[in-house]
Tab-separated table of C-alpha atoms and ligand atoms in Angstrom:
chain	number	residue	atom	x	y	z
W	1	UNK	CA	75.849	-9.484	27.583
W	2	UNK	CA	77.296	-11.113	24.361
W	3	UNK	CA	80.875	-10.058	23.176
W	4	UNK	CA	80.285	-7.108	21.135
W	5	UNK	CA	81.364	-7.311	17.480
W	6	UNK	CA	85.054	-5.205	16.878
W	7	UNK	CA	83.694	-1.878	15.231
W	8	UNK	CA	83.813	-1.727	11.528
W	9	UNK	CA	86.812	0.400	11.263
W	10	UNK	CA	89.144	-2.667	12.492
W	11	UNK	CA	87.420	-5.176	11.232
W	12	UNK	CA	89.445	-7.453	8.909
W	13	UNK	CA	88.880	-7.291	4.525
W	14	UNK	CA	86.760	-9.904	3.708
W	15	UNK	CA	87.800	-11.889	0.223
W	16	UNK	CA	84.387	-13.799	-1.937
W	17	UNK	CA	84.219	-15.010	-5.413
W	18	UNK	CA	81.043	-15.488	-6.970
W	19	UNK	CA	80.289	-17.588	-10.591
W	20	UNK	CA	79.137	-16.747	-13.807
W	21	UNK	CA	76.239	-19.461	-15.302
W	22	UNK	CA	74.996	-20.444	-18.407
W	23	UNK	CA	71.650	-21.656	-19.255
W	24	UNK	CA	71.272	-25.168	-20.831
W	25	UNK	CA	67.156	-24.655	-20.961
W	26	UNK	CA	65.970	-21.272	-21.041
W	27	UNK	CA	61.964	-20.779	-21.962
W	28	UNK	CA	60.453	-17.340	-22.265
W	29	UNK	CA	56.672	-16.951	-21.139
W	30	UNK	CA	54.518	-14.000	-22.462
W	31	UNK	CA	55.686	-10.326	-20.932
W	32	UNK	CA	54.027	-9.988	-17.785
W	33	UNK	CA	52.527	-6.847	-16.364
W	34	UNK	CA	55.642	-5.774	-14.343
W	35	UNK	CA	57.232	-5.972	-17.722
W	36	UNK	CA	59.850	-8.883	-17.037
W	37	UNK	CA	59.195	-12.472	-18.695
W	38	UNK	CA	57.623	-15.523	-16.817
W	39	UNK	CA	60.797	-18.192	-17.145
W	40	UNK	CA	61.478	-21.345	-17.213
W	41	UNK	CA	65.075	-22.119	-16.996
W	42	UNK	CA	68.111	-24.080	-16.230
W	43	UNK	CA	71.048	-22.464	-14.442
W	44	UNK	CA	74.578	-24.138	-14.581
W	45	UNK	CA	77.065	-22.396	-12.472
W	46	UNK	CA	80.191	-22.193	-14.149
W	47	UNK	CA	83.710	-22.290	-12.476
W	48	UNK	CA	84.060	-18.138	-14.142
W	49	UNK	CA	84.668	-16.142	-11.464
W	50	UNK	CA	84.385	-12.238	-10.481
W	51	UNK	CA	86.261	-11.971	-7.441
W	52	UNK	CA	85.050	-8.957	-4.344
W	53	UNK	CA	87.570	-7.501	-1.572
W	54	UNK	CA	84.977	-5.305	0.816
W	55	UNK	CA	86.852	-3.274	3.459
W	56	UNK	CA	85.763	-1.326	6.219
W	57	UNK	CA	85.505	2.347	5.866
W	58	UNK	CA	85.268	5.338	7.849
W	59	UNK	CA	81.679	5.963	9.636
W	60	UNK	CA	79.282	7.981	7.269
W	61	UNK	CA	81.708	7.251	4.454
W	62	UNK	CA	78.767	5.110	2.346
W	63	UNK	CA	79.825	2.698	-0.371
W	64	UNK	CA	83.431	3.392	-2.428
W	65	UNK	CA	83.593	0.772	-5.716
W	66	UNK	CA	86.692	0.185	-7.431
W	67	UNK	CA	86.981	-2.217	-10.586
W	68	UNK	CA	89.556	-3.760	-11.806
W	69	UNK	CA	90.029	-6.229	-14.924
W	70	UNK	CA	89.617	-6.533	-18.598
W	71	UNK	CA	87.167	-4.718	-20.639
W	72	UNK	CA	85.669	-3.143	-17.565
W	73	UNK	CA	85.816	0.517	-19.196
W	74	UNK	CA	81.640	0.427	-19.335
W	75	UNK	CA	81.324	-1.154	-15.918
W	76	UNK	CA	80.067	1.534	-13.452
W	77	UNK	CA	81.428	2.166	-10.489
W	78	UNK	CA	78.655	3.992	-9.066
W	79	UNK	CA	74.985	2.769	-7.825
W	80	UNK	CA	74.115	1.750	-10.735
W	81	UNK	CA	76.713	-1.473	-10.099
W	82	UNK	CA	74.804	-4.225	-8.637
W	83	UNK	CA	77.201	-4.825	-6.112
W	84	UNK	CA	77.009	-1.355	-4.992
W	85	UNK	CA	73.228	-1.647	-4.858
W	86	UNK	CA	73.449	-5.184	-2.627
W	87	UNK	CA	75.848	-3.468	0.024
W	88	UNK	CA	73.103	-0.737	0.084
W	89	UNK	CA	70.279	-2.891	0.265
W	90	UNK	CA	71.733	-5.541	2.912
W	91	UNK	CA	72.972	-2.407	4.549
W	92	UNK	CA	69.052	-0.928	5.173
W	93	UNK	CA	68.085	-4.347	5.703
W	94	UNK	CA	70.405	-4.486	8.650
W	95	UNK	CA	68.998	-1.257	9.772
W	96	UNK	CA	72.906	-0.098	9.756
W	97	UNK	CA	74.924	2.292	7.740
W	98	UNK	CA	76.528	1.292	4.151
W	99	UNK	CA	80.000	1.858	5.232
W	100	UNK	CA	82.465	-0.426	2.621
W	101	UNK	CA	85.453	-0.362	0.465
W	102	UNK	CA	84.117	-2.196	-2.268
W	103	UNK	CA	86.794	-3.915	-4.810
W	104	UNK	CA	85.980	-5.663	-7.543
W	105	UNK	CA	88.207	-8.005	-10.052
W	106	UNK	CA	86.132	-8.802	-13.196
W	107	UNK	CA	86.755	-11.934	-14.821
W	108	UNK	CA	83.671	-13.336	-16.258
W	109	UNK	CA	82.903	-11.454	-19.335
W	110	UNK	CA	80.372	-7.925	-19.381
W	111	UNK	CA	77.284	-7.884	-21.058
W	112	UNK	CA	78.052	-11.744	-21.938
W	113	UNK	CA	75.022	-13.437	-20.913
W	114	UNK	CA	76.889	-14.797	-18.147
W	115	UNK	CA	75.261	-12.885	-15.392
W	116	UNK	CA	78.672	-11.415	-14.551
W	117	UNK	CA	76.713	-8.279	-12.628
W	118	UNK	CA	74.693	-11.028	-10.679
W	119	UNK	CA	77.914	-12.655	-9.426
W	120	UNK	CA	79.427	-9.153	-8.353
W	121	UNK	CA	75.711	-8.488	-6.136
W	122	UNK	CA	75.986	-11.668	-4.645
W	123	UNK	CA	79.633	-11.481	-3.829
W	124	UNK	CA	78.604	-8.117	-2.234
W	125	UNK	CA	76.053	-10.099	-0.132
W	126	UNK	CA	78.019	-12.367	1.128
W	127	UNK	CA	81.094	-10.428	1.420
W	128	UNK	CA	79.545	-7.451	3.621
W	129	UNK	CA	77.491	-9.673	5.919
W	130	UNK	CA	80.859	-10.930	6.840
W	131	UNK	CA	82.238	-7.440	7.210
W	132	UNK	CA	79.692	-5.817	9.028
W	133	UNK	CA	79.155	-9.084	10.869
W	134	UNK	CA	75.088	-8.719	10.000
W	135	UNK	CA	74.817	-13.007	9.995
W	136	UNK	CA	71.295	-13.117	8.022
W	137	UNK	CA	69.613	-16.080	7.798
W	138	UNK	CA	70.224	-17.802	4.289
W	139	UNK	CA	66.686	-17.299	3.096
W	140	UNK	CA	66.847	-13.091	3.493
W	141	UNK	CA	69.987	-13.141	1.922
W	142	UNK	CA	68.180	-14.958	-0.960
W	143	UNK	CA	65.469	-12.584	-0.447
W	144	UNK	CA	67.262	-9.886	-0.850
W	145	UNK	CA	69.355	-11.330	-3.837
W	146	UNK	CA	66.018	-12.025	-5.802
W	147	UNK	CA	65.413	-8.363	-4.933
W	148	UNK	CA	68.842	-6.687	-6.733
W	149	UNK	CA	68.093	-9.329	-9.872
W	150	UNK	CA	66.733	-12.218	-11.668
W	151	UNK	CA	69.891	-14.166	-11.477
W	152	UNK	CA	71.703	-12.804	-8.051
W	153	UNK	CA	69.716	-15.274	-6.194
W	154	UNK	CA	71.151	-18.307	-8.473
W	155	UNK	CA	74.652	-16.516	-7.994
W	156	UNK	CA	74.460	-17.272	-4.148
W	157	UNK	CA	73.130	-20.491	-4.991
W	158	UNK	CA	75.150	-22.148	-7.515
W	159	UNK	CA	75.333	-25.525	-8.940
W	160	UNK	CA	72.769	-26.706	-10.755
W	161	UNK	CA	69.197	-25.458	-10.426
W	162	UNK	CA	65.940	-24.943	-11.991
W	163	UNK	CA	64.920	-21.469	-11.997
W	164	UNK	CA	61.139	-20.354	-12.422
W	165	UNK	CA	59.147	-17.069	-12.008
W	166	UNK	CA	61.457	-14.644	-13.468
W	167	UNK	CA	64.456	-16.743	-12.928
W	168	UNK	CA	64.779	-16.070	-9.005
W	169	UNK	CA	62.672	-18.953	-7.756
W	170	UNK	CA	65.110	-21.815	-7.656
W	171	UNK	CA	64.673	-25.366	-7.087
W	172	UNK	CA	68.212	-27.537	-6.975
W	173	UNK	CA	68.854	-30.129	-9.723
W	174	UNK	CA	70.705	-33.289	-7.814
W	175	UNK	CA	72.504	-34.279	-10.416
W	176	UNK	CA	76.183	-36.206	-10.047
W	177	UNK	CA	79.175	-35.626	-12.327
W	178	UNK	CA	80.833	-32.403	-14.113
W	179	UNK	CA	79.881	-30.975	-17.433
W	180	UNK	CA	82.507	-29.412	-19.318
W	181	UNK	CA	81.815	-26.144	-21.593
W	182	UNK	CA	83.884	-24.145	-23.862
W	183	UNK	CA	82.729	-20.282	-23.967
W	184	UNK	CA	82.869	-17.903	-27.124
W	185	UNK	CA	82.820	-14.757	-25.876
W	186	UNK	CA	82.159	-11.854	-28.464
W	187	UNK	CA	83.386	-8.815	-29.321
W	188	UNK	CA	80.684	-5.983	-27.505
W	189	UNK	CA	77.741	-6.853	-25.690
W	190	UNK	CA	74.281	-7.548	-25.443
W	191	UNK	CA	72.044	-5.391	-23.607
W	192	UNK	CA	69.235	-7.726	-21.554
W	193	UNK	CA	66.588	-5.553	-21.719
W	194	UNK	CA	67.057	-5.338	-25.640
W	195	UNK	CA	67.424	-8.810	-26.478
W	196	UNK	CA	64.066	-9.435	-24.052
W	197	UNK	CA	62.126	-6.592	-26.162
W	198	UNK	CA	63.762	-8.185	-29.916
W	199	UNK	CA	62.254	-11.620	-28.350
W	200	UNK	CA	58.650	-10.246	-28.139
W	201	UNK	CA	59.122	-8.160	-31.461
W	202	UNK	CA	59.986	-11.471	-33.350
W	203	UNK	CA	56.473	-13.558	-31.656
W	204	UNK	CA	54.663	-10.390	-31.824
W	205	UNK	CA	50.845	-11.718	-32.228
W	206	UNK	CA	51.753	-15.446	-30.373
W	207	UNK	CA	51.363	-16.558	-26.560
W	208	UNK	CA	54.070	-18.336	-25.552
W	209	UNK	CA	54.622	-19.960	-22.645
W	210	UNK	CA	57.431	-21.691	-20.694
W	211	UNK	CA	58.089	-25.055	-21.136
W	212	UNK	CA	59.285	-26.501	-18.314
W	213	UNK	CA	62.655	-28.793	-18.993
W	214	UNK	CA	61.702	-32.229	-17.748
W	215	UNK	CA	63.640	-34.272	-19.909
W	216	UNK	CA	66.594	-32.238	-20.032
W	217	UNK	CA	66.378	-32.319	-16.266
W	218	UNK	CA	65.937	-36.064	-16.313
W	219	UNK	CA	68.849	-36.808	-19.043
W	220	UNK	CA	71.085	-34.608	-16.468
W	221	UNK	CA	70.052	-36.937	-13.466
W	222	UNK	CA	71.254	-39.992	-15.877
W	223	UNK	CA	74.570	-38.095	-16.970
W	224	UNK	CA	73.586	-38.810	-20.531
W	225	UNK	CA	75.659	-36.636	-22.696
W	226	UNK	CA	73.955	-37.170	-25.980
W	227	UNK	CA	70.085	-36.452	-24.307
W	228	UNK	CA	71.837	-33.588	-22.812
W	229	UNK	CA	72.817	-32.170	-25.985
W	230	UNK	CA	69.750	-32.919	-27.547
W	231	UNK	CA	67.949	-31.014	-25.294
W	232	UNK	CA	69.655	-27.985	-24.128
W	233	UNK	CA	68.222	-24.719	-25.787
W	234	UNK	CA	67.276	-20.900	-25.512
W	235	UNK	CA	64.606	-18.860	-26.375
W	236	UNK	CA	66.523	-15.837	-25.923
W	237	UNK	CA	68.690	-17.297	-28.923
W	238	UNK	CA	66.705	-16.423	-32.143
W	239	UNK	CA	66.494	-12.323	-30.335
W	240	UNK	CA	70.273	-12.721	-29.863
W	241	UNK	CA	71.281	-13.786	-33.717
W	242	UNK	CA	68.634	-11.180	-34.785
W	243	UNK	CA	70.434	-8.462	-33.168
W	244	UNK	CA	73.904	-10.254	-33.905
W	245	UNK	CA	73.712	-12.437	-36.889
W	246	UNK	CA	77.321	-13.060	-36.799
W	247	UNK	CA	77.011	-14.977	-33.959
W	248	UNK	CA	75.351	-17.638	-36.550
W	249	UNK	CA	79.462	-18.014	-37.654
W	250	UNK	CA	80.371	-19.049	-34.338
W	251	UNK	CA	77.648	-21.246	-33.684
W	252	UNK	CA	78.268	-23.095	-36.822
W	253	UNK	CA	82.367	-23.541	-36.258
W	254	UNK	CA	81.564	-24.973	-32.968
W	255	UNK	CA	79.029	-27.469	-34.477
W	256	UNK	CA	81.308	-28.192	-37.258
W	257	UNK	CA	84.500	-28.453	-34.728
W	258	UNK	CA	83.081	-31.411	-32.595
W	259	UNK	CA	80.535	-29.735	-29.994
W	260	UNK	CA	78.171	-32.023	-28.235
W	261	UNK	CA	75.984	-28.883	-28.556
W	262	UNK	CA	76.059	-25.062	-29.355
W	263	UNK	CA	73.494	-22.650	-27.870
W	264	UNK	CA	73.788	-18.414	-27.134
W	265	UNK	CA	73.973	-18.069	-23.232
W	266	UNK	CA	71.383	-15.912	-21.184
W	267	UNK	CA	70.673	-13.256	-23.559
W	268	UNK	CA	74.001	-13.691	-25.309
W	269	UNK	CA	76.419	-12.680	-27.113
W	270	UNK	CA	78.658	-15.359	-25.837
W	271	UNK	CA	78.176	-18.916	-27.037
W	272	UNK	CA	78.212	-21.508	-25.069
W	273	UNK	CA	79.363	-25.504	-26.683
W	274	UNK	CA	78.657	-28.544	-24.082
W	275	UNK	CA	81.587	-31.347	-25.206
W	276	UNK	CA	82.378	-34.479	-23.738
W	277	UNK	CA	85.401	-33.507	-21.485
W	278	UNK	CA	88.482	-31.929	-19.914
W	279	UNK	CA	90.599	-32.660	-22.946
W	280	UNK	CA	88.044	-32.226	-25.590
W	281	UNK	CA	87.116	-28.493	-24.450
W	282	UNK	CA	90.579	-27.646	-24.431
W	283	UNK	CA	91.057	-28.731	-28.094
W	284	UNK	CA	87.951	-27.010	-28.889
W	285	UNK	CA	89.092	-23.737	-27.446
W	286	UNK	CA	92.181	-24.199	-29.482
W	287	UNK	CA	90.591	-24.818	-32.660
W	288	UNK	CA	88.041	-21.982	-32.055
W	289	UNK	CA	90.215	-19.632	-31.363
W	290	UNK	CA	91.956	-20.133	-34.268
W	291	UNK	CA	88.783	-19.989	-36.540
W	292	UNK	CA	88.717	-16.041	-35.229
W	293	UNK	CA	84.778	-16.501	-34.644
W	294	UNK	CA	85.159	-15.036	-31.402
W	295	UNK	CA	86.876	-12.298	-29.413
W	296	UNK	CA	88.206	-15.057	-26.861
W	297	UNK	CA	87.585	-18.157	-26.131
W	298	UNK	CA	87.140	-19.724	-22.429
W	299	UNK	CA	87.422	-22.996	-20.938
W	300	UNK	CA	84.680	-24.028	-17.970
W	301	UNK	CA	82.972	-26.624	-15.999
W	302	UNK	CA	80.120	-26.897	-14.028
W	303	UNK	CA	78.453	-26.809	-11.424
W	304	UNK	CA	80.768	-25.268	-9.195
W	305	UNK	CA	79.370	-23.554	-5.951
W	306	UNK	CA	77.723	-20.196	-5.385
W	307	UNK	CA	79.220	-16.876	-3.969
W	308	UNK	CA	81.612	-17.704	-0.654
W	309	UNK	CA	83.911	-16.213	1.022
W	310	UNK	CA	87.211	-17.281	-0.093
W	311	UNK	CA	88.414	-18.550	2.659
W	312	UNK	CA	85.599	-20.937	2.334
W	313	UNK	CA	87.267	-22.263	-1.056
W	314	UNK	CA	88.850	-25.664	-1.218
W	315	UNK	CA	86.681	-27.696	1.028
W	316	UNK	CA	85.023	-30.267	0.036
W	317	UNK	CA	83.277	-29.796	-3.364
W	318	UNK	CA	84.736	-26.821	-4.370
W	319	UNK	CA	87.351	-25.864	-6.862
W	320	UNK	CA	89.864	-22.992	-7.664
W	321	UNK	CA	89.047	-20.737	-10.523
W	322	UNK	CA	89.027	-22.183	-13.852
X	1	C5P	O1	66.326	-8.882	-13.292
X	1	C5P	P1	67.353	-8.211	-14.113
X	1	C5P	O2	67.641	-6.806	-13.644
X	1	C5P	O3	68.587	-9.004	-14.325
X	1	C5P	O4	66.701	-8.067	-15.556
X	1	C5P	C1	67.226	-7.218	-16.537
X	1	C5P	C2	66.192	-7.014	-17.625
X	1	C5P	O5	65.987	-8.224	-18.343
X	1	C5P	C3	64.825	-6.623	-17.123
X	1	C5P	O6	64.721	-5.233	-16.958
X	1	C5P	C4	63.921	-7.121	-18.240
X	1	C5P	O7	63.947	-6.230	-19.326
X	1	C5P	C5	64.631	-8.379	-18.696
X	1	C5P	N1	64.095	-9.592	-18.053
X	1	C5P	C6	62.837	-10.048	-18.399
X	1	C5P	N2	62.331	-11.178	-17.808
X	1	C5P	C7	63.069	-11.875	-16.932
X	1	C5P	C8	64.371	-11.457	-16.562
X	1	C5P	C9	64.855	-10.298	-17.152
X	1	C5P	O8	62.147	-9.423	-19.220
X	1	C5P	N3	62.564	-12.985	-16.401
């Protein structure tokens, strides 16, 4: 007989951090029947990071969420969280009970277009098959990631990857080098759902399809900074400055402050501007900032890896929190 696991209720917390992404291609197919949108995307993880404490609770307790951070007043803290749903689902998966202390620090941006409720499910993947010592195999964790959300299985992922179906079929981009970003986050939201439904509102009557990113996938490969910029761009975008035209402003300062490129992340409202480097982004933060375009401004760099434990942090390849 094996060692038998130490039961849950003395089992030690378990620490993971999961990134935020932004998308440097994202193409928007037709609606399809199960009424999401066939993609075709680019995913950048981005060294943003929403960090998850799970600790064990008493049998028949079921999952307890608490969140902590800014601007996390419309966050719930109930099943409808994401990360409450993934220690549910990985939970019935396991064929055990959800028993967790869930707590959550929030520090990529809500409703950003940063897939800051993605990060938080795949932290809670990762995190609880640690705690409740469940070991899946890689692919059902990604499974079950693609299962909570479009993005959660990029979340686990990380790095640098091409996303297809409706963003949850990923294929990794090998690409060397860093890319540096500076993030204008906005005041409020975006709902997803609503900028999807603006989308097919504005090409009411056309049949689009995704365009797959080829040459923006090949002018990563080659590190070249001015293909890259040339290239990057959203679909989501026009839905986004339909529903928030004053995102238009912030777009424009960036361009006229020295970006490499300017595009609305995900489904927005934050804006995300590609420059050449360390330095540069942190002059462009500066200089943004001051324009008051933005509610805050955030430096990043990509790609940075998926959700880990944090323990795992600082080995080779990875960074601390930007
Ligand atoms: O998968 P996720 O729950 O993140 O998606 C949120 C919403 O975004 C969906 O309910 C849908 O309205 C929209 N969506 C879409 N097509 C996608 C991804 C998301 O229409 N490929």
């Amino acid at each position: 007989m094996s060692p038998a696991a130490p039961p849950a209720e003395t089992a030690p917390a378990v620490l993971a951090r999961a990134p935020g992404k932004v998308n440097l291609h994202l193409s928007v197919g037709a609606p399809r029947r199960d009424g999401y949108h066939e993609l075709a995307t680019v995913f950048l993880a981005v060294s943003i990071y929403d960090e998850l404490t799970a600790r064990p609770a008493e049998r028949g307790a079921g999952v307890a969420l608490s969140i902590s951070g800014t601007d996390t007043t419309d966050v719930p803290a109930d099943e409808q969280n994401l990360a409450w749903r993934a220690a549910q689902l990985l939970a019935a998966h396991a064929g055990r009970a959800p028993d967790v202390i869930l707590e959550l620090t929030k520090h990529i941006p809500v409703a950003a277009g940063l897939a800051g409720g993605s990060a938080d499910a795949a932290a809670a993947l990762v995190a609880c098959d640690r705690l409740w010592d469940t070991r899946l195999p890689r692919r059902d964790l990604l499974a079950l990631a693609a299962e909570l959300g479009s993005d959660v299985a990029f979340c686990l992922s990380g790095g640098l990857a091409l996303g297809t179906g409706r963003g949850e079929r990923l294929t990794p981009v090998l690409a060397a080098g860093e890319w540096h970003l500076v993030l204008a986050v906005a005041e409020g939201g975006l709902s997803t759902p609503a900028v999807y439904a603006e989308l097919d509102r504005l090409r009411a009557g056309e049949r689009p399809k995704a365009r797959m990113p080829d040459a923006l996938i090949n002018a990563l490969r080659a590190r070249d900074l001015p293909g890259v910029a040339g290239l990057v761009g959203n679909d989501l975008q026009r839905a986004a400055l339909s529903l928030r035209p004053t995102l238009r402003l912030t777009l424009r300062e960036g361009a006229d402050l020295g970006a490499e490129a300017g595009l609305v992340s995900g489904s927005g409202p934050t804006c995300a501007f590609l420059v050449a480097s360390a330095g540069a982004a942190v002059r462009l933060a500066a200089s943004l900032s001051a324009a008051g375009v933005c509610r805050t401004v955030r430096i990043a760099h990509g790609p940075v890896p998926g959700a880990r434990l944090a323990h795992a942090a600082g080995g080779p390849g990875s960074r601390r929190p930007g």
